[in-house]
Amino acid sequence: MIIDHPLLGPRDASEFVYKGDAALIHRPDGMAEDALEAFIDYGYLRDNPAGEHRELWFHEQGDRSWLVVTRNTLTHEIASVELARDVARREGRNK
Amino acid sequence: MRYSGWKVIKEALTGHRGWGPAWRDATPKADYDTIIIGGGGHGLATAYYLAKHFKQSRIAVLEKGWIGGGNVGRNTTIIRSNYLLDGNEPFYEFSLKLWEGLEQELNYNAMVSQRGILNLIHSDAQRDAFIRRGNAMMLNGADADLLTTAQIKERYPFLNTEDARFPIKGGLAQHRGGTVRHDAVAWGYARGADMHGVDIIQNCEVTGFRIEDGAVKGVETTRGYIGAKKVASCVAGSSSRVMEKAGMRLPIESHVLQAFVSEGLKPVLPGVITFGAGHFYCSQSDKGGLVFGGDIDGYNSYAQRGNLPVIEDVAEGGMAIFPMLGRARLLRMWGGVMDMSMDGSPIIDRTHIDGLYFNGGWCYGGFKATPASGFAYAHLLATDTPHETATAYRFDRFARGRMIDEKGMGNQPNLH
Ligand SMILES: Cc1cc2nc3c(=O)[nH]c(=O)nc-3n(C[C@H](O)[C@H](O)[C@H](O)COP(=O)(O)OP(=O)(O)OC[C@H]3O[C@@H](n4cnc5c(N)ncnc54)[C@H](O)[C@@H]3O)c2cc1C
């Protein structure tokens, strides 16, 4: 698989480490009323779709950036690659 | 029809015209007492024990493709009970005992071969860990044997014990472990279940559930609606996809594991060898092919095929321990999709929906579990209580902090 890094261009997937569902960007608020349920959900439960999946890849053997890769789990086709930082900011996280 | 030596001779003399099909090709009825989704090893074993040992009737197994076409026909056929943790070891030892009596039980030659499994030791820390594991196994009635380098050299003279990158410092052997002809397990259980009245329905995919007032009424399939009092999912790598149709999210991701087989060679490997330091394991099939594998590809996939980097990694691991492997040609490689659970251990449990049951999360080690999984799941279906060896395999273990984390990796499904 080739991941088209937004800054570095096409890179072999073996330079990266897979870190799971991109939903993990949204860590629940530990102070919220439902924090216990939210963390069980966050820590253990997964959507695991057959088809399009947004996921985190870490460029460990490269610039050590985190990417959000949208990939089809049935065909391994990659639809888009973005910096995880940009995605997180866009979705309302500022740290 | 029972198989016997006498029957083989009779058929040989009469032109092999008397062998009937091993199981009926059943058409779906309007409703059943119990529907098992998934005609893999676990689903067929569940149906068999449910009918034979728990005396239930009106049972159907629904399989979307053909039975044995899933992971039961794709794995590297290794059976063993060399686990460490309390939640696991009694269950896998129960399974190994069932394997030992399987062929008599089913009147079917599944080529159960207790050729032994050897986990190699390369460091003092690994030795300590394996001694602890061996003791845990013996406490649970399993066999474990710590071998010296000299004993290993005697059995496997070609292993490099001195000047390798990971010199071999000993090994943990389980002599009762070994291999089983995987397809025959599916066929044997299918035949046994059929003989006890189970309908095995192939080319019948479950596409949805009918759930009313929190209770399951039946399943939608590509061959129409089928009613049932109890519905039991048992679909290995497709668990998330199937249970999603009942509105459930699972502590599971699907990942691909690849396996490889070389051209046929003369006998070189009497037993199974695992080289944990290099992520490689190998056995030799009865046809002579070296059957081997290593790590999972490591990202969500339903593709039933892998990618090249892992092939390279497995080949490197293989060459590190068996340099002679480099001279053998690779005959085939393939991938299977597996449920990777959040602690690396399986789930056999009821769900919050009445009458809907779940069996899955077997990761890459569920073949050896086939008989015990079937028996424990049948026990749960028949009695609504977990089998004594499977009491730890509940959904709520994650929320309660009672994970069965054999690898000590934490909630990381892509590492187990
Ligand atoms: C390459 C590889 C090597 C392995 N090596 C080993 C090993 O050496 N030892 C070991 O113990 N384990 C091993 N495993 C793991 C083991 O194979 C699995 O954990 C185990 O076989 C899974 O159970 P099963 O046999 O019932 O699954 P399967 O045979 O996959 O059965 C599930 C069935 O469900 C069907 N299904 C799915 N969705 C639906 C639907 N909607 N409707 C109807 N039917 C459906 C599928 O078609 C399939 O036939 C390996 C796995 C792989 C992939």
Coordinates of C-alpha atoms and ligand atoms in Angstrom, one line a residue:
Chain A
M1 CA 0.0 0.0 0.0
I2 CA 1.2 3.5 -0.8
I3 CA 0.2 6.4 1.5
D4 CA 0.3 9.8 -0.2
H5 CA 1.7 11.9 2.6
P6 CA 0.4 15.5 2.3
L7 CA 3.9 17.0 3.0
L8 CA 6.3 14.3 1.8
G9 CA 4.4 12.7 -1.1
P10 CA 3.8 9.0 -1.8
R11 CA 5.4 6.7 0.9
D12 CA 5.3 2.9 1.4
A13 CA 2.8 1.9 4.1
S14 CA 5.6 0.0 5.9
E15 CA 7.1 3.3 7.0
F16 CA 4.0 3.8 9.1
V17 CA 2.4 2.3 12.2
Y18 CA -1.3 1.8 12.3
K19 CA -2.9 3.4 15.3
G20 CA -6.6 2.6 14.9
D21 CA -9.9 4.3 14.2
A22 CA -9.6 8.1 13.7
A23 CA -12.5 8.5 16.1
L24 CA -9.8 8.1 18.8
I25 CA -8.9 11.8 18.2
H26 CA -12.0 12.6 20.2
R27 CA -11.0 11.6 23.7
P28 CA -14.0 12.0 26.0
D29 CA -14.2 14.6 28.8
G30 CA -13.1 12.9 32.0
M31 CA -15.1 15.3 34.1
A32 CA -18.4 14.7 32.3
E33 CA -21.4 12.9 34.0
D34 CA -21.2 10.0 31.7
A35 CA -17.4 9.8 31.7
L36 CA -17.3 6.1 32.8
E37 CA -19.5 4.9 29.9
A38 CA -17.8 7.2 27.5
F39 CA -14.3 5.8 28.3
I40 CA -15.4 2.2 28.1
D41 CA -16.8 3.0 24.7
Y42 CA -13.7 5.0 23.7
G43 CA -11.2 2.4 25.0
Y44 CA -12.8 -0.8 23.8
L45 CA -15.7 -0.5 21.4
R46 CA -15.1 0.0 17.6
D47 CA -17.3 0.5 14.5
N48 CA -15.1 -1.8 12.4
P49 CA -16.9 -1.1 9.0
A50 CA -16.4 -3.2 5.9
G51 CA -15.8 -0.4 3.4
E52 CA -14.7 3.2 4.0
H53 CA -12.8 3.7 7.2
R54 CA -11.1 6.8 8.7
E55 CA -7.9 5.8 10.5
L56 CA -4.8 7.1 12.2
W57 CA -1.4 6.2 10.8
F58 CA 1.9 7.4 12.5
H59 CA 4.9 8.0 10.2
E60 CA 7.3 6.4 12.5
Q61 CA 10.1 5.8 10.0
G62 CA 9.7 9.3 8.5
D63 CA 8.7 12.7 9.8
R64 CA 6.8 11.3 12.8
S65 CA 3.6 13.0 11.8
W66 CA 0.2 11.6 12.5
L67 CA -2.1 11.2 9.5
V68 CA -5.8 10.6 9.0
V69 CA -6.1 8.1 6.2
T70 CA -9.5 7.3 4.6
R71 CA -9.2 3.8 3.3
N72 CA -11.5 1.1 2.0
T73 CA -11.1 -2.0 4.2
L74 CA -12.4 -4.3 1.5
T75 CA -10.1 -3.1 -1.3
H76 CA -7.3 -1.4 0.5
E77 CA -7.9 1.7 -1.7
I78 CA -7.0 5.0 -0.2
A79 CA -9.4 7.9 -0.8
S80 CA -7.7 10.7 1.1
V81 CA -4.8 11.5 3.4
E82 CA -4.7 14.5 5.7
L83 CA -2.5 15.6 8.6
A84 CA -4.2 14.5 11.8
R85 CA -3.5 17.9 13.3
D86 CA -5.6 19.6 10.6
V87 CA -8.5 17.1 11.0
A88 CA -8.4 17.6 14.8
R89 CA -8.5 21.4 14.6
R90 CA -11.2 21.3 12.0
E91 CA -13.3 19.1 14.2
G92 CA -13.0 21.4 17.2
R93 CA -9.9 20.3 19.1
N94 CA -7.3 23.0 19.7
K95 CA -4.6 21.0 21.6
Chain B
M1 CA -23.3 -44.3 6.9
R2 CA -20.5 -45.2 9.3
Y3 CA -16.9 -45.3 8.0
S4 CA -14.7 -48.3 8.9
G5 CA -11.8 -50.3 7.5
W6 CA -14.3 -52.9 6.4
K7 CA -16.3 -50.3 4.4
V8 CA -13.1 -49.0 2.7
I9 CA -12.3 -52.5 1.5
K10 CA -15.8 -53.2 0.4
E11 CA -15.9 -49.9 -1.6
A12 CA -12.5 -50.6 -3.1
L13 CA -13.8 -53.9 -4.4
T14 CA -17.1 -52.6 -5.8
G15 CA -15.9 -49.5 -7.7
H16 CA -16.6 -46.9 -4.9
R17 CA -20.2 -46.6 -5.9
G18 CA -21.6 -46.9 -2.3
W19 CA -20.3 -43.7 -0.7
G20 CA -23.2 -41.3 -0.1
P21 CA -22.8 -37.6 0.5
A22 CA -21.4 -36.9 3.9
W23 CA -24.3 -34.5 4.8
R24 CA -27.7 -33.6 3.3
D25 CA -28.0 -30.4 1.3
A26 CA -30.9 -29.0 3.4
T27 CA -33.4 -26.4 2.3
P28 CA -34.5 -23.9 5.0
K29 CA -37.7 -24.5 7.0
A30 CA -39.9 -21.7 8.1
D31 CA -38.6 -21.7 11.6
Y32 CA -36.2 -23.5 14.0
D33 CA -35.6 -23.6 17.7
T34 CA -31.9 -22.6 17.2
I35 CA -30.2 -20.9 14.3
I36 CA -26.5 -20.8 14.2
I37 CA -25.0 -18.2 11.9
G38 CA -21.8 -19.3 10.3
G39 CA -20.8 -22.8 9.0
G40 CA -17.2 -22.6 10.1
G41 CA -15.5 -25.0 12.5
H42 CA -17.0 -23.3 15.6
G43 CA -20.6 -23.1 14.2
L44 CA -20.6 -26.7 13.0
A45 CA -19.1 -27.9 16.3
T46 CA -21.7 -25.9 18.2
A47 CA -24.5 -27.5 16.2
Y48 CA -23.0 -31.0 16.7
Y49 CA -22.7 -30.7 20.5
L50 CA -26.0 -29.0 20.8
A51 CA -27.8 -31.8 19.1
K52 CA -25.7 -34.8 20.3
H53 CA -24.7 -33.8 23.9
F54 CA -27.4 -31.3 24.9
K55 CA -30.2 -33.2 23.1
Q56 CA -31.7 -30.1 21.4
S57 CA -33.5 -30.4 18.1
R58 CA -34.8 -28.2 15.2
I59 CA -31.3 -26.7 14.7
A60 CA -30.0 -25.0 11.5
V61 CA -26.6 -23.8 10.5
L62 CA -26.7 -20.9 8.0
E63 CA -23.6 -20.4 5.9
K64 CA -23.2 -17.6 3.4
G65 CA -20.7 -19.5 1.3
W66 CA -19.8 -23.1 1.6
I67 CA -18.9 -24.8 4.9
G68 CA -15.3 -24.7 5.6
G69 CA -14.6 -21.8 3.3
G70 CA -13.7 -19.4 6.1
N71 CA -10.9 -19.5 8.6
V72 CA -11.4 -23.1 9.5
G73 CA -10.0 -23.9 6.0
R74 CA -7.3 -21.1 6.0
N75 CA -5.4 -21.5 9.2
T76 CA -2.0 -23.2 9.9
T77 CA -3.7 -26.1 11.7
I78 CA -1.8 -25.8 15.0
I79 CA -3.4 -27.1 18.2
R80 CA -2.0 -26.7 21.7
S81 CA -3.0 -25.6 25.2
N82 CA 0.2 -23.7 26.3
Y83 CA -1.6 -20.7 27.7
L84 CA -0.7 -18.9 30.9
L85 CA -3.8 -17.2 32.4
D86 CA -6.6 -18.7 34.5
G87 CA -9.3 -17.5 32.2
N88 CA -7.7 -19.3 29.2
E89 CA -5.7 -22.4 30.2
P90 CA -8.5 -24.6 31.5
F91 CA -10.5 -23.8 28.4
Y92 CA -7.7 -24.7 25.9
E93 CA -6.8 -27.8 27.9
F94 CA -10.5 -28.9 27.7
S95 CA -10.2 -28.3 23.9
L96 CA -7.0 -30.4 23.6
K97 CA -8.7 -33.3 25.5
L98 CA -11.7 -33.1 23.0
W99 CA -9.2 -33.1 20.1
E100 CA -7.7 -36.3 21.5
G101 CA -11.0 -38.1 21.3
L102 CA -12.4 -36.3 18.2
E103 CA -12.0 -38.9 15.6
Q104 CA -13.7 -41.6 17.6
E105 CA -16.4 -39.2 18.6
L106 CA -17.1 -38.2 15.0
N107 CA -16.2 -41.5 13.3
Y108 CA -14.2 -39.3 10.9
N109 CA -10.4 -39.1 10.1
A110 CA -9.4 -35.6 11.0
M111 CA -5.7 -36.5 11.0
V112 CA -5.2 -35.3 14.6
S113 CA -1.5 -35.5 15.0
Q114 CA 0.1 -34.9 18.4
R115 CA 3.5 -34.3 16.9
G116 CA 4.4 -31.8 19.7
I117 CA 5.0 -28.0 19.7
L118 CA 8.2 -26.3 20.8
N119 CA 8.5 -22.7 21.7
L120 CA 12.2 -21.7 21.4
I121 CA 13.9 -19.7 24.2
H122 CA 16.5 -17.1 23.3
S123 CA 17.1 -15.1 26.5
D124 CA 17.0 -15.6 30.3
A125 CA 13.9 -13.4 30.5
Q126 CA 12.1 -15.6 28.0
R127 CA 13.2 -18.7 29.9
D128 CA 11.7 -17.3 33.1
A129 CA 8.5 -16.5 31.3
F130 CA 8.3 -19.9 29.8
I131 CA 9.0 -21.7 33.1
R132 CA 6.2 -19.7 34.6
R133 CA 3.9 -20.6 31.7
G134 CA 4.9 -24.3 31.9
N135 CA 4.0 -24.3 35.6
A136 CA 0.7 -22.7 35.0
M137 CA -0.1 -25.3 32.4
M138 CA 0.8 -28.2 34.7
L139 CA -1.3 -26.7 37.5
N140 CA -4.2 -27.0 35.0
G141 CA -3.5 -30.6 34.1
A142 CA -1.7 -29.9 30.8
D143 CA 1.7 -31.3 29.9
A144 CA 4.8 -29.0 29.7
D145 CA 8.4 -29.9 29.3
L146 CA 11.4 -27.6 29.5
L147 CA 14.0 -28.8 27.0
T148 CA 17.8 -28.0 27.1
T149 CA 19.7 -26.9 24.1
A150 CA 21.2 -30.4 23.8
Q151 CA 17.7 -32.0 23.7
I152 CA 16.6 -29.6 21.0
K153 CA 19.7 -30.2 19.0
E154 CA 19.0 -34.0 19.1
R155 CA 15.5 -33.5 17.7
Y156 CA 16.3 -30.6 15.3
P157 CA 20.0 -30.9 14.3
F158 CA 19.7 -28.1 11.7
L159 CA 18.8 -25.4 14.2
N160 CA 21.6 -23.0 14.8
T161 CA 22.1 -22.9 18.6
E162 CA 25.4 -21.1 18.9
D163 CA 26.2 -18.2 16.7
A164 CA 22.9 -16.9 15.5
R165 CA 21.5 -13.5 16.1
F166 CA 19.1 -15.2 18.6
P167 CA 21.0 -18.2 19.9
I168 CA 18.7 -21.0 21.1
K169 CA 19.0 -21.4 24.9
G170 CA 16.3 -24.0 25.4
G171 CA 12.6 -24.5 24.7
L172 CA 9.2 -25.1 26.2
A173 CA 7.7 -28.2 24.7
Q174 CA 4.1 -29.4 24.8
H175 CA 4.3 -33.0 23.4
R176 CA 0.5 -33.3 23.2
G177 CA 0.2 -30.3 20.9
G178 CA 0.4 -30.7 17.2
T179 CA -1.7 -30.3 14.0
V180 CA -5.0 -31.4 12.6
R181 CA -6.3 -31.5 9.0
H182 CA -8.4 -28.3 9.2
D183 CA -10.9 -29.0 6.4
A184 CA -11.6 -32.4 7.9
V185 CA -12.7 -30.7 11.1
A186 CA -15.4 -28.8 9.3
W187 CA -16.5 -31.9 7.3
G188 CA -16.4 -34.2 10.3
Y189 CA -18.5 -31.9 12.5
A190 CA -20.9 -31.2 9.6
R191 CA -21.4 -34.9 9.0
G192 CA -21.9 -35.5 12.7
A193 CA -24.3 -32.6 13.1
D194 CA -26.3 -33.8 10.0
M195 CA -26.5 -37.3 11.5
H196 CA -28.1 -35.8 14.5
G197 CA -30.7 -34.0 12.5
V198 CA -29.1 -30.5 12.1
D199 CA -30.0 -28.7 8.8
I200 CA -26.8 -27.4 7.2
I201 CA -27.8 -24.7 4.8
Q202 CA -25.2 -23.3 2.5
N203 CA -25.3 -20.2 0.2
C204 CA -27.6 -18.6 2.8
E205 CA -26.3 -15.3 4.1
V206 CA -27.8 -13.7 7.1
T207 CA -28.6 -10.1 6.1
G208 CA -30.5 -8.9 9.2
F209 CA -32.3 -9.7 12.4
R210 CA -36.0 -9.4 13.3
I211 CA -36.0 -8.1 16.8
E212 CA -39.2 -7.2 18.7
D213 CA -39.5 -5.8 22.2
G214 CA -35.9 -6.6 22.9
A215 CA -36.1 -10.2 21.8
V216 CA -34.9 -11.9 18.7
K217 CA -37.6 -13.5 16.5
G218 CA -35.6 -14.7 13.5
V219 CA -33.2 -13.7 10.8
E220 CA -33.5 -12.2 7.3
T221 CA -31.4 -14.2 4.8
T222 CA -30.7 -14.2 1.1
R223 CA -33.1 -17.2 1.0
G224 CA -35.9 -15.4 2.9
Y225 CA -37.0 -14.9 6.5
I226 CA -36.4 -17.8 8.9
G227 CA -37.9 -17.7 12.4
A228 CA -36.0 -18.9 15.5
K229 CA -36.3 -18.9 19.3
K230 CA -32.6 -18.6 19.6
V231 CA -30.1 -17.1 17.2
A232 CA -26.4 -17.7 17.7
S233 CA -23.8 -15.7 15.8
C234 CA -20.5 -17.6 15.1
V235 CA -19.0 -15.9 12.1
A236 CA -15.3 -15.5 13.0
G237 CA -13.9 -12.4 11.1
S238 CA -17.3 -11.1 10.2
S239 CA -18.6 -10.6 13.8
S240 CA -18.7 -6.8 13.7
R241 CA -20.5 -6.8 10.3
V242 CA -23.1 -9.3 11.5
M243 CA -23.7 -7.9 15.0
E244 CA -24.0 -4.4 13.6
K245 CA -27.2 -5.5 12.0
A246 CA -28.5 -6.1 15.5
G247 CA -27.4 -2.6 16.5
M248 CA -24.3 -3.8 18.5
R249 CA -20.8 -2.4 18.6
L250 CA -18.1 -4.9 19.7
P251 CA -14.7 -4.7 21.3
I252 CA -13.3 -6.0 18.1
E253 CA -11.4 -5.0 14.9
S254 CA -11.0 -7.2 11.8
H255 CA -7.4 -7.8 10.7
V256 CA -5.8 -10.1 8.1
L257 CA -3.4 -12.9 8.9
Q258 CA -1.4 -14.4 6.1
A259 CA -0.1 -18.0 5.8
F260 CA 2.3 -19.7 3.5
V261 CA 3.2 -23.1 2.3
S262 CA 6.3 -24.3 0.5
E263 CA 6.7 -27.0 -2.2
G264 CA 6.6 -30.5 -0.8
L265 CA 9.9 -31.6 0.8
K266 CA 11.2 -34.7 2.5
P267 CA 10.4 -34.9 6.2
V268 CA 12.6 -32.3 8.1
L269 CA 10.4 -31.0 10.8
P270 CA 8.9 -33.6 13.1
G271 CA 6.9 -31.1 15.2
V272 CA 5.7 -27.5 15.3
I273 CA 8.3 -24.9 16.1
T274 CA 7.6 -21.3 17.2
F275 CA 10.3 -18.7 17.0
G276 CA 8.7 -15.9 19.1
A277 CA 11.7 -13.5 18.9
G278 CA 11.4 -13.4 15.1
H279 CA 7.6 -13.8 14.9
F280 CA 7.7 -17.0 12.9
Y281 CA 6.2 -20.4 13.3
C282 CA 6.4 -23.5 11.2
S283 CA 5.2 -27.1 10.8
Q284 CA 5.5 -29.6 8.0
S285 CA 2.3 -30.9 6.5
D286 CA 1.8 -34.6 5.8
K287 CA 2.2 -33.8 2.1
G288 CA 5.7 -32.4 2.9
G289 CA 5.0 -28.6 2.5
L290 CA 6.4 -26.4 5.1
V291 CA 3.4 -24.4 6.5
F292 CA 4.4 -21.2 8.2
G293 CA 3.3 -17.7 9.2
G294 CA 4.1 -14.7 11.4
D295 CA 2.4 -11.5 12.3
I296 CA -0.9 -10.0 11.2
D297 CA -0.8 -7.2 8.7
G298 CA -1.9 -4.9 11.5
Y299 CA -4.6 -2.6 10.1
N300 CA -8.4 -3.1 9.7
S301 CA -9.1 -5.3 6.6
Y302 CA -11.8 -7.5 5.2
A303 CA -9.8 -8.1 2.0
Q304 CA -8.9 -11.8 2.7
R305 CA -5.5 -11.1 1.2
G306 CA -2.5 -9.5 2.6
N307 CA 0.3 -7.1 1.6
L308 CA 3.9 -7.6 0.7
P309 CA 5.7 -6.0 3.7
V310 CA 4.4 -8.8 6.0
I311 CA 5.5 -11.5 3.5
E312 CA 9.0 -10.0 3.6
D313 CA 8.9 -9.9 7.4
V314 CA 7.8 -13.5 7.7
A315 CA 10.4 -14.6 5.2
E316 CA 13.1 -12.8 7.2
G317 CA 12.0 -14.5 10.4
G318 CA 12.0 -17.9 8.6
M319 CA 15.5 -17.4 7.2
A320 CA 16.9 -16.3 10.6
I321 CA 15.9 -19.6 12.1
F322 CA 15.9 -22.0 9.1
P323 CA 18.4 -20.7 6.5
M324 CA 17.6 -23.8 4.4
L325 CA 14.1 -22.4 3.9
G326 CA 15.6 -20.0 1.3
R327 CA 16.1 -22.9 -1.0
A328 CA 12.5 -24.0 -1.0
R329 CA 10.0 -22.5 -3.4
L330 CA 6.8 -20.9 -2.1
L331 CA 3.8 -22.8 -3.4
R332 CA 1.0 -20.6 -2.1
M333 CA 0.1 -17.8 0.3
W334 CA -3.3 -16.6 1.4
G335 CA -4.9 -14.4 4.0
G336 CA -7.8 -14.8 6.4
V337 CA -9.9 -12.1 8.1
M338 CA -10.0 -12.5 11.9
D339 CA -11.7 -10.7 14.8
M340 CA -9.0 -9.1 16.9
S341 CA -10.5 -8.5 20.3
M342 CA -9.3 -5.8 22.6
D343 CA -7.5 -8.2 25.0
G344 CA -6.6 -11.0 22.6
S345 CA -9.2 -13.4 24.1
P346 CA -12.5 -14.6 22.9
I347 CA -16.1 -13.9 23.8
I348 CA -18.8 -16.5 24.3
D349 CA -21.8 -14.8 25.9
R350 CA -25.5 -13.8 25.7
T351 CA -26.2 -10.3 24.4
H352 CA -28.6 -7.7 25.8
I353 CA -31.1 -8.9 23.2
D354 CA -33.1 -11.9 24.5
G355 CA -32.4 -15.0 22.5
L356 CA -29.4 -13.5 20.7
Y357 CA -26.0 -15.1 21.5
F358 CA -22.5 -14.3 20.5
N359 CA -19.3 -16.3 19.9
G360 CA -16.3 -14.5 18.4
G361 CA -13.1 -12.5 19.0
W362 CA -10.9 -15.6 18.4
C363 CA -8.0 -13.6 17.0
Y364 CA -5.4 -15.8 15.3
G365 CA -5.7 -18.6 17.7
G366 CA -9.2 -20.0 17.4
F367 CA -8.7 -23.1 15.4
K368 CA -7.3 -25.0 18.4
A369 CA -10.4 -23.8 20.3
T370 CA -12.9 -25.4 17.8
P371 CA -14.1 -28.3 19.9
A372 CA -14.2 -26.5 23.2
S373 CA -15.8 -23.4 21.7
G374 CA -18.5 -25.5 20.1
F375 CA -19.1 -27.4 23.4
A376 CA -19.1 -24.3 25.6
Y377 CA -21.3 -22.4 23.1
A378 CA -23.8 -25.3 23.0
H379 CA -23.8 -25.4 26.8
L380 CA -24.6 -21.7 26.9
L381 CA -27.4 -22.1 24.3
A382 CA -28.9 -25.1 26.0
T383 CA -28.7 -24.0 29.6
D384 CA -28.3 -20.2 29.4
T385 CA -25.3 -20.5 31.8
P386 CA -21.6 -20.4 30.7
H387 CA -19.7 -23.7 30.6
E388 CA -17.3 -24.0 33.5
T389 CA -14.3 -23.5 31.3
A390 CA -15.7 -20.4 29.6
T391 CA -16.9 -18.3 32.6
A392 CA -14.4 -15.6 31.9
Y393 CA -15.4 -15.0 28.3
R394 CA -18.0 -12.4 29.0
F395 CA -18.7 -9.1 27.3
D396 CA -18.6 -7.1 30.5
R397 CA -15.0 -8.0 31.3
F398 CA -13.8 -4.9 29.5
A399 CA -16.0 -2.6 31.5
R400 CA -15.1 -4.4 34.8
G401 CA -11.4 -4.4 34.2
R402 CA -11.2 -8.2 34.0
M403 CA -9.5 -8.5 30.6
I404 CA -7.7 -11.7 29.8
D405 CA -4.7 -10.2 28.3
E406 CA -2.4 -13.2 27.6
K407 CA 0.2 -11.0 25.8
G408 CA 0.2 -8.2 28.4
M409 CA -0.3 -5.6 25.7
G410 CA -3.4 -3.7 27.0
N411 CA -6.4 -2.8 24.8
Q412 CA -4.6 -3.0 21.5
P413 CA -6.4 -5.2 19.0
N414 CA -3.8 -5.0 16.3
L415 CA -1.1 -6.5 18.5
H416 CA -2.6 -9.7 19.8
Ligands
LIG1 C1 -3.8 -17.6 8.2 C2 -4.4 -18.0 9.5 C3 -3.7 -18.9 10.3 C4 -4.2 -19.3 11.5 N1 -3.5 -20.3 12.2 C5 -4.1 -20.8 13.4 C6 -3.5 -21.9 14.0 O1 -2.4 -22.4 13.6 N2 -4.0 -22.4 15.2 C7 -5.2 -21.8 15.7 O2 -5.6 -22.3 16.7 N3 -5.8 -20.8 15.0 C8 -5.3 -20.3 13.9 N4 -6.0 -19.3 13.2 C9 -7.3 -18.8 13.7 C10 -8.5 -19.7 13.4 O3 -8.4 -20.1 12.0 C11 -9.8 -19.0 13.6 O4 -9.8 -18.3 14.9 C12 -11.0 -19.9 13.7 O5 -10.9 -20.8 12.6 C13 -12.3 -19.2 13.6 O6 -13.4 -20.0 13.8 P1 -14.3 -20.7 12.6 O7 -13.5 -21.8 12.1 O8 -15.6 -21.0 13.0 O9 -14.3 -19.5 11.5 P2 -14.8 -19.5 10.0 O10 -14.4 -20.8 9.3 O11 -14.3 -18.3 9.3 O12 -16.3 -19.5 10.1 C14 -17.2 -18.4 10.0 C15 -18.2 -18.6 8.9 O13 -19.2 -17.6 9.0 C16 -19.6 -17.4 7.7 N5 -20.4 -16.1 7.7 C17 -19.9 -14.8 7.8 N6 -20.9 -13.9 7.7 C18 -22.0 -14.6 7.5 C19 -23.4 -14.2 7.3 N7 -23.8 -12.9 7.3 N8 -24.3 -15.2 7.2 C20 -23.9 -16.5 7.1 N9 -22.7 -16.9 7.3 C21 -21.7 -16.0 7.5 C22 -18.4 -17.3 6.9 O14 -18.6 -17.6 5.5 C23 -17.6 -18.5 7.5 O15 -17.7 -19.7 6.8 C24 -5.5 -18.9 12.0 C25 -6.2 -17.9 11.2 C26 -5.7 -17.5 9.9 C27 -6.4 -16.6 9.1

